[in-house]
mmCIF file of C-alpha atoms in Angstrom:
data_model
loop_
_atom_site.group_PDB
_atom_site.id
_atom_site.type_symbol
_atom_site.label_atom_id
_atom_site.label_comp_id
_atom_site.label_asym_id
_atom_site.label_seq_id
_atom_site.Cartn_x
_atom_site.Cartn_y
_atom_site.Cartn_z
ATOM 1 C CA MET A 838 23.543 -61.190 -20.578
ATOM 2 C CA ASN A 839 23.180 -63.876 -17.672
ATOM 3 C CA GLU A 840 25.790 -66.728 -16.528
ATOM 4 C CA HIS A 841 23.832 -69.205 -18.562
ATOM 5 C CA GLY A 842 24.054 -67.295 -21.580
ATOM 6 C CA LEU A 843 20.983 -65.045 -21.892
ATOM 7 C CA SER A 844 19.727 -61.943 -21.779
ATOM 8 C CA PHE A 845 16.927 -59.864 -19.965
ATOM 9 C CA PRO A 846 15.394 -56.708 -20.987
ATOM 10 C CA THR A 847 16.811 -53.824 -18.894
ATOM 11 C CA ALA A 848 14.733 -50.079 -18.140
ATOM 12 C CA ALA A 849 15.822 -47.364 -19.969
ATOM 13 C CA PRO A 850 17.105 -45.499 -18.280
ATOM 14 C CA PRO A 851 15.893 -42.450 -17.460
ATOM 15 C CA THR A 852 15.673 -39.619 -20.249
ATOM 16 C CA GLU A 853 16.909 -35.911 -18.500
ATOM 17 C CA GLU A 854 15.043 -32.735 -19.427
ATOM 18 C CA THR A 855 18.109 -30.969 -21.589
ATOM 19 C CA THR A 856 19.269 -27.289 -21.698
ATOM 20 C CA SER A 857 17.616 -26.412 -24.636
ATOM 21 C CA GLN A 858 14.485 -28.129 -24.879
ATOM 22 C CA ARG A 859 13.628 -26.696 -22.058
ATOM 23 C CA ARG A 860 13.756 -22.930 -22.299
ATOM 24 C CA GLN A 861 11.491 -23.314 -25.811
ATOM 25 C CA ARG A 862 8.834 -24.987 -22.746
ATOM 26 C CA GLN A 863 9.148 -22.815 -21.016
ATOM 27 C CA ALA A 864 9.537 -20.126 -24.216
ATOM 28 C CA PHE A 865 6.097 -21.677 -25.494
ATOM 29 C CA THR A 866 4.741 -20.520 -23.029
ATOM 30 C CA PRO A 867 4.574 -17.562 -22.316
ATOM 31 C CA ARG A 868 3.660 -16.394 -25.834
ATOM 32 C CA TRP A 869 1.303 -19.187 -25.961
ATOM 33 C CA ASP A 870 -0.718 -17.028 -22.558
ATOM 34 C CA LEU A 871 0.234 -13.405 -24.812
ATOM 35 C CA LEU A 872 -2.171 -15.380 -27.505
ATOM 36 C CA SER A 873 -4.750 -16.207 -25.769
ATOM 37 C CA ILE A 874 -5.298 -13.292 -23.964
ATOM 38 C CA PRO A 875 -6.432 -11.186 -27.163
ATOM 39 C CA VAL A 876 -8.243 -14.293 -28.892
ATOM 40 C CA VAL A 877 -10.553 -14.782 -26.068
ATOM 41 C CA LEU A 878 -10.890 -10.911 -25.371
ATOM 42 C CA ALA A 879 -11.908 -11.065 -28.731
ATOM 43 C CA ALA A 880 -14.372 -14.657 -28.426
ATOM 44 C CA LEU A 881 -16.035 -12.830 -25.505
ATOM 45 C CA VAL A 882 -16.685 -9.248 -26.816
ATOM 46 C CA VAL A 883 -18.036 -11.434 -30.555
ATOM 47 C CA GLY A 884 -20.350 -13.589 -28.149
ATOM 48 C CA TRP A 885 -21.233 -10.732 -26.312
ATOM 49 C CA ALA A 886 -22.176 -8.130 -29.527
ATOM 50 C CA GLY A 887 -23.851 -11.055 -30.879
ATOM 51 C CA LEU A 888 -26.243 -11.920 -27.648
ATOM 52 C CA VAL A 889 -27.253 -7.528 -28.071
ATOM 53 C CA HIS A 890 -28.124 -7.759 -32.138
ATOM 54 C CA TRP A 891 -29.755 -11.180 -31.494
ATOM 55 C CA GLN A 892 -31.743 -10.707 -28.286
ATOM 56 C CA GLY A 893 -32.558 -6.760 -28.813
ATOM 57 C CA TYR A 894 -31.531 -5.600 -25.387
ATOM 58 C CA PRO A 895 -32.340 -1.885 -24.979
ATOM 59 C CA ALA A 896 -29.250 0.325 -24.545
ATOM 60 C CA PHE A 897 -30.550 0.773 -20.061
ATOM 61 C CA ILE A 898 -30.526 -3.118 -19.991
ATOM 62 C CA LEU A 899 -26.949 -4.524 -21.455
ATOM 63 C CA PRO A 900 -25.263 -2.783 -23.914
ATOM 64 C CA GLY A 901 -22.913 -3.193 -26.657
ATOM 65 C CA PRO A 902 -19.898 -2.850 -26.750
ATOM 66 C CA GLN A 903 -19.228 -0.379 -29.689
ATOM 67 C CA GLN A 904 -22.247 2.315 -26.742
ATOM 68 C CA VAL A 905 -20.032 1.256 -23.701
ATOM 69 C CA TRP A 906 -16.133 2.396 -25.793
ATOM 70 C CA ARG A 907 -18.640 5.141 -27.013
ATOM 71 C CA ARG A 908 -19.713 6.125 -23.388
ATOM 72 C CA ALA A 909 -15.418 5.268 -22.236
ATOM 73 C CA ALA A 910 -14.130 7.644 -24.792
ATOM 74 C CA VAL A 911 -16.322 10.257 -23.389
ATOM 75 C CA LEU A 912 -15.898 10.406 -19.670
ATOM 76 C CA ALA A 913 -12.153 10.164 -21.159
ATOM 77 C CA ALA A 914 -12.692 12.769 -23.066
ATOM 78 C CA ASP A 915 -13.950 15.393 -20.835
ATOM 79 C CA GLY A 916 -11.204 13.435 -17.988
ATOM 80 C CA THR A 917 -14.909 11.874 -15.635
ATOM 81 C CA LEU A 918 -13.341 8.729 -16.056
ATOM 82 C CA TRP A 919 -9.127 10.039 -14.629
ATOM 83 C CA ARG A 920 -11.087 11.876 -11.527
ATOM 84 C CA HIS A 921 -13.180 8.705 -9.925
ATOM 85 C CA ALA A 922 -9.783 6.462 -10.677
ATOM 86 C CA GLN A 923 -7.231 8.544 -8.974
ATOM 87 C CA VAL A 924 -9.787 8.835 -6.178
ATOM 88 C CA THR A 925 -10.670 5.263 -6.240
ATOM 89 C CA LEU A 926 -6.525 4.222 -6.673
ATOM 90 C CA LEU A 927 -5.941 6.785 -3.441
ATOM 91 C CA GLU A 928 -8.570 5.031 -1.733
ATOM 92 C CA ILE A 929 -6.171 2.097 -3.001
ATOM 93 C CA GLY A 930 -2.957 2.385 -2.276
ATOM 94 C CA LEU A 931 -3.011 3.502 1.375
ATOM 95 C CA GLY A 932 -5.520 0.661 2.549
ATOM 96 C CA LEU A 933 -2.688 -1.461 0.463
ATOM 97 C CA LEU A 934 0.308 0.609 2.518
ATOM 98 C CA ILE A 935 -2.028 0.432 6.398
ATOM 99 C CA GLY A 936 -3.503 -3.144 5.824
ATOM 100 C CA LEU A 937 -0.197 -4.811 4.545
ATOM 101 C CA SER A 938 1.757 -2.749 7.044
ATOM 102 C CA LEU A 939 -0.050 -3.450 10.535
ATOM 103 C CA ALA A 940 -0.979 -7.579 9.271
ATOM 104 C CA VAL A 941 3.400 -8.341 8.466
ATOM 105 C CA VAL A 942 4.050 -6.856 11.718
ATOM 106 C CA LEU A 943 0.933 -8.230 13.853
ATOM 107 C CA GLY A 944 1.692 -12.093 12.077
ATOM 108 C CA TYR A 945 5.787 -11.775 12.753
ATOM 109 C CA VAL A 946 4.657 -11.304 16.668
ATOM 110 C CA LEU A 947 2.172 -13.762 15.971
ATOM 111 C CA GLY A 948 3.801 -17.269 14.847
ATOM 112 C CA ARG A 949 7.304 -16.179 17.324
ATOM 113 C CA SER A 950 4.527 -15.826 19.998
ATOM 114 C CA ARG A 951 2.469 -18.412 20.806
ATOM 115 C CA THR A 952 0.918 -17.132 23.732
ATOM 116 C CA LEU A 953 0.035 -13.642 22.032
ATOM 117 C CA ASP A 954 -1.097 -16.379 19.381
ATOM 118 C CA ARG A 955 -3.557 -18.036 22.021
ATOM 119 C CA LEU A 956 -4.171 -14.623 23.615
ATOM 120 C CA LEU A 957 -5.431 -12.800 20.012
ATOM 121 C CA SER A 958 -6.481 -15.367 17.600
ATOM 122 C CA PRO A 959 -10.374 -15.941 18.947
ATOM 123 C CA TYR A 960 -10.597 -11.984 18.844
ATOM 124 C CA ILE A 961 -8.733 -11.764 15.511
ATOM 125 C CA VAL A 962 -10.694 -14.518 13.937
ATOM 126 C CA ALA A 963 -14.254 -13.138 15.383
ATOM 127 C CA SER A 964 -13.157 -9.995 13.836
ATOM 128 C CA GLN A 965 -13.455 -11.692 10.565
ATOM 129 C CA THR A 966 -16.888 -12.767 11.153
ATOM 130 C CA ILE A 967 -18.498 -8.928 10.081
ATOM 131 C CA PRO A 968 -18.285 -8.492 6.505
ATOM 132 C CA VAL A 969 -17.181 -5.249 5.907
ATOM 133 C CA VAL A 970 -20.464 -3.988 4.324
ATOM 134 C CA ALA A 971 -21.577 -5.050 8.237
ATOM 135 C CA VAL A 972 -18.988 -2.768 8.279
ATOM 136 C CA ALA A 973 -18.946 0.177 6.269
ATOM 137 C CA PRO A 974 -21.844 2.171 7.251
ATOM 138 C CA LEU A 975 -20.502 2.665 10.379
ATOM 139 C CA LEU A 976 -17.626 4.320 9.704
ATOM 140 C CA VAL A 977 -18.845 6.471 6.972
ATOM 141 C CA ILE A 978 -20.880 7.608 9.505
ATOM 142 C CA TRP A 979 -17.977 7.837 11.917
ATOM 143 C CA PHE A 980 -15.331 9.879 9.615
ATOM 144 C CA GLY A 981 -17.203 10.782 7.107
ATOM 145 C CA THR A 982 -17.870 10.449 3.654
ATOM 146 C CA GLY A 983 -14.570 11.595 2.879
ATOM 147 C CA LEU A 984 -11.047 9.804 2.082
ATOM 148 C CA THR A 985 -10.174 8.423 5.720
ATOM 149 C CA SER A 986 -13.660 5.948 5.517
ATOM 150 C CA LYS A 987 -12.393 3.764 2.317
ATOM 151 C CA VAL A 988 -9.080 3.984 3.196
ATOM 152 C CA LEU A 989 -9.768 2.323 6.373
ATOM 153 C CA VAL A 990 -12.154 0.132 5.000
ATOM 154 C CA CYS A 991 -9.507 -1.261 2.152
ATOM 155 C CA ALA A 992 -7.362 -1.862 4.883
ATOM 156 C CA LEU A 993 -9.743 -3.384 6.698
ATOM 157 C CA ILE A 994 -10.532 -6.092 4.397
ATOM 158 C CA VAL A 995 -6.871 -6.415 3.706
ATOM 159 C CA PHE A 996 -5.480 -7.148 6.951
ATOM 160 C CA PHE A 997 -6.859 -10.998 7.465
ATOM 161 C CA PRO A 998 -5.315 -12.633 4.596
ATOM 162 C CA THR A 999 -1.619 -10.613 4.478
ATOM 163 C CA LEU A 1000 -2.349 -11.380 8.966
ATOM 164 C CA VAL A 1001 -2.298 -15.273 8.811
ATOM 165 C CA SER A 1002 -0.117 -15.561 5.498
ATOM 166 C CA THR A 1003 2.830 -13.868 7.444
ATOM 167 C CA MET A 1004 1.551 -16.368 10.845
ATOM 168 C CA VAL A 1005 2.067 -19.309 8.565
ATOM 169 C CA GLY A 1006 5.485 -18.037 6.577
ATOM 170 C CA ILE A 1007 6.886 -16.998 10.567
ATOM 171 C CA ARG A 1008 6.101 -20.966 11.148
ATOM 172 C CA ASN A 1009 7.174 -22.465 8.797
ATOM 173 C CA VAL A 1010 10.663 -21.002 9.005
ATOM 174 C CA ASP A 1011 13.301 -24.415 9.989
ATOM 175 C CA ALA A 1012 13.849 -24.088 13.241
ATOM 176 C CA ASP A 1013 17.442 -25.926 13.175
ATOM 177 C CA LEU A 1014 18.406 -23.423 10.445
ATOM 178 C CA ARG A 1015 17.801 -20.603 13.129
ATOM 179 C CA ASP A 1016 19.264 -22.356 15.002
ATOM 180 C CA LEU A 1017 22.172 -22.368 13.513
ATOM 181 C CA MET A 1018 22.411 -18.930 12.896
ATOM 182 C CA ARG A 1019 21.651 -18.705 17.028
ATOM 183 C CA SER A 1020 24.562 -20.691 17.124
ATOM 184 C CA LEU A 1021 26.064 -18.067 14.851
ATOM 185 C CA ARG A 1022 25.811 -15.360 17.281
ATOM 186 C CA ALA A 1023 23.976 -13.765 14.476
ATOM 187 C CA GLY A 1024 21.989 -10.854 15.830
ATOM 188 C CA ARG A 1025 17.825 -10.598 15.610
ATOM 189 C CA TRP A 1026 17.903 -8.529 12.386
ATOM 190 C CA GLN A 1027 20.010 -11.315 10.541
ATOM 191 C CA VAL A 1028 17.704 -13.225 11.588
ATOM 192 C CA PHE A 1029 15.101 -11.982 9.818
ATOM 193 C CA THR A 1030 16.521 -10.482 7.311
ATOM 194 C CA LYS A 1031 18.828 -13.569 6.002
ATOM 195 C CA LEU A 1032 16.406 -17.124 7.189
ATOM 196 C CA GLU A 1033 13.069 -15.548 8.619
ATOM 197 C CA LEU A 1034 12.464 -13.101 5.305
ATOM 198 C CA PRO A 1035 13.522 -15.185 2.400
ATOM 199 C CA SER A 1036 11.569 -17.588 4.342
ATOM 200 C CA ALA A 1037 8.511 -16.552 4.207
ATOM 201 C CA LEU A 1038 8.458 -14.516 1.140
ATOM 202 C CA PRO A 1039 6.705 -17.440 -0.650
ATOM 203 C CA VAL A 1040 3.106 -17.568 1.870
ATOM 204 C CA LEU A 1041 3.302 -14.434 2.065
ATOM 205 C CA PHE A 1042 2.915 -13.022 -1.706
ATOM 206 C CA GLY A 1043 0.063 -15.097 -1.818
ATOM 207 C CA GLY A 1044 -1.114 -13.191 0.430
ATOM 208 C CA LEU A 1045 -0.708 -10.548 -1.045
ATOM 209 C CA LYS A 1046 -2.258 -11.552 -4.064
ATOM 210 C CA LEU A 1047 -5.406 -12.079 -2.354
ATOM 211 C CA SER A 1048 -5.349 -8.941 -0.722
ATOM 212 C CA VAL A 1049 -4.840 -6.631 -3.935
ATOM 213 C CA ILE A 1050 -7.800 -8.301 -5.031
ATOM 214 C CA LEU A 1051 -9.469 -7.471 -2.785
ATOM 215 C CA SER A 1052 -8.732 -3.934 -1.915
ATOM 216 C CA VAL A 1053 -10.638 -2.614 -5.249
ATOM 217 C CA VAL A 1054 -13.426 -4.532 -2.645
ATOM 218 C CA GLY A 1055 -12.995 -2.343 -0.609
ATOM 219 C CA ALA A 1056 -12.794 0.648 -2.129
ATOM 220 C CA VAL A 1057 -16.235 0.071 -4.050
ATOM 221 C CA VAL A 1058 -18.061 -1.281 -0.419
ATOM 222 C CA GLY A 1059 -16.749 2.106 0.656
ATOM 223 C CA GLU A 1060 -18.249 4.575 -2.527
ATOM 224 C CA PHE A 1061 -21.804 2.341 -2.341
ATOM 225 C CA VAL A 1062 -21.891 3.351 0.840
ATOM 226 C CA GLY A 1063 -21.008 7.006 0.500
ATOM 227 C CA ALA A 1064 -19.250 8.236 -1.515
ATOM 228 C CA ASP A 1065 -19.326 11.577 -3.731
ATOM 229 C CA VAL A 1066 -16.314 10.733 -5.742
ATOM 230 C CA GLY A 1067 -15.030 7.917 -7.277
ATOM 231 C CA LEU A 1068 -15.310 5.036 -9.768
ATOM 232 C CA GLY A 1069 -18.193 3.039 -7.301
ATOM 233 C CA PHE A 1070 -20.032 6.443 -6.950
ATOM 234 C CA LEU A 1071 -19.622 6.093 -10.450
ATOM 235 C CA ILE A 1072 -21.358 3.180 -10.598
ATOM 236 C CA ASN A 1073 -24.028 4.516 -8.843
ATOM 237 C CA LEU A 1074 -24.823 7.864 -10.031
ATOM 238 C CA GLY A 1075 -25.371 4.927 -13.030
ATOM 239 C CA ARG A 1076 -27.977 2.925 -11.521
ATOM 240 C CA GLY A 1077 -28.918 6.569 -10.944
ATOM 241 C CA VAL A 1078 -29.552 7.218 -14.679
ATOM 242 C CA LEU A 1079 -30.014 4.230 -16.013
ATOM 243 C CA ASP A 1080 -26.843 5.200 -17.660
ATOM 244 C CA THR A 1081 -25.688 0.905 -17.887
ATOM 245 C CA SER A 1082 -23.014 1.936 -20.638
ATOM 246 C CA MET A 1083 -21.538 4.330 -18.104
ATOM 247 C CA ILE A 1084 -21.722 1.570 -14.882
ATOM 248 C CA PHE A 1085 -19.301 -0.642 -17.158
ATOM 249 C CA VAL A 1086 -17.093 1.524 -18.436
ATOM 250 C CA ALA A 1087 -16.489 1.761 -14.191
ATOM 251 C CA VAL A 1088 -16.725 -1.637 -14.165
ATOM 252 C CA PHE A 1089 -14.168 -2.622 -16.824
ATOM 253 C CA ALA A 1090 -11.785 0.038 -14.786
ATOM 254 C CA LEU A 1091 -11.315 -1.142 -11.908
ATOM 255 C CA VAL A 1092 -10.749 -4.642 -14.128
ATOM 256 C CA VAL A 1093 -8.009 -3.431 -15.092
ATOM 257 C CA ILE A 1094 -7.170 -1.967 -11.700
ATOM 258 C CA ALA A 1095 -6.938 -5.093 -9.901
ATOM 259 C CA GLN A 1096 -5.407 -6.717 -12.739
ATOM 260 C CA THR A 1097 -2.463 -4.335 -13.310
ATOM 261 C CA LEU A 1098 -1.977 -4.530 -8.908
ATOM 262 C CA TYR A 1099 -2.423 -8.607 -9.782
ATOM 263 C CA LEU A 1100 0.111 -8.247 -11.835
ATOM 264 C CA ILE A 1101 3.106 -6.029 -9.866
ATOM 265 C CA VAL A 1102 3.021 -8.609 -7.223
ATOM 266 C CA SER A 1103 3.313 -11.188 -9.459
ATOM 267 C CA LEU A 1104 6.601 -9.542 -11.304
ATOM 268 C CA LEU A 1105 7.372 -9.117 -7.604
ATOM 269 C CA GLU A 1106 7.671 -11.613 -6.346
ATOM 270 C CA ARG A 1107 9.734 -13.693 -9.887
ATOM 271 C CA TYR A 1108 12.510 -10.833 -9.285
ATOM 272 C CA LEU A 1109 12.224 -11.323 -5.412
ATOM 273 C CA LEU A 1110 11.891 -15.538 -5.009
ATOM 274 C CA ARG A 1111 13.544 -15.406 -8.878
ATOM 275 C CA TRP A 1112 16.607 -18.044 -6.064
ATOM 276 C CA GLN A 1113 13.611 -20.895 -6.608
ATOM 277 C CA LYS A 1114 14.463 -22.194 -9.737
ATOM 278 C CA GLY A 1115 16.128 -24.642 -10.230
#
C-alpha cells in the first residue's frame, strides 16, 4: 500500500524447489528410464516378428526373433560366440589403450603450445580425411591378418575425437587460476592434477564416449578386411553361407559390447565428476 492508501499487486516470490521435491524428481527419472528400456525392446521384437510373419520373408532374407534366439543359443552353447567375441574385445581394449594414451598426451601438448598446434594440426586434420576403410587394407598388408592390424585400426579411429576433446579441455582451463597456482609455487604436477585435469575432464569424457563406440566400428572394419576370427569375421562368414541369423547374432553382440563400454564410461564420468553436482 502506498501513501495514498492504494495497494498494487506484487510479484510472488520465486518458489525454490525443496530438497524432497528434487529427490523425488531425480528418483523418478531413472525409474522411468529403466521401465522404458524393456517396453521399447518388447515393442521392437513384436514389430519385428509381425513383419516377418505378415510379409512371409524367408529366413535367409529376414529371420524372425525366435530363429535368431535359437541360433544364438547354439553359437553360445558350442563356444563359437564367445571365442569370436573375446578376440574382438581384445582388439577393442588394446586399440583403446594405445589410441587414447597417444591422443591424451599429444592433445595436452598441443593444448598448451599454440606453436606446436599451428605446426602439427594441419597434418593431423589432413590424416583424418582418409577413411579408415581405405587404410585398413594397407594395415592388413603390412601387419598381416592377425591381432596387430585390427588393434591399429581401432587406435586410429579413436585417436582424433580424444585428441580434439583433450585440446579443448586444456585450453578451457582458467588462465587466472593457473597463474594463481603458479604464484603459490605449485609444481607442474600439482597444476596438472589439481587444476588442468579436473577442468578438462568434462570435455574429455565427451570425446571418450564417442571413442569407445568408434572402437567397436574400428574392430569390425579391420575384421571385415582380413581376419579369420572375430565378430566381424562371423558376419562375413554368415554372409557367405547365407546364414542371416548368425549375422544378427554377431550384430547384437557388437551392440551389447558398445552399450557396455558406453555405460562403463558414463559411470566413471558420474563418479569422477560428482563434485560438479550442485
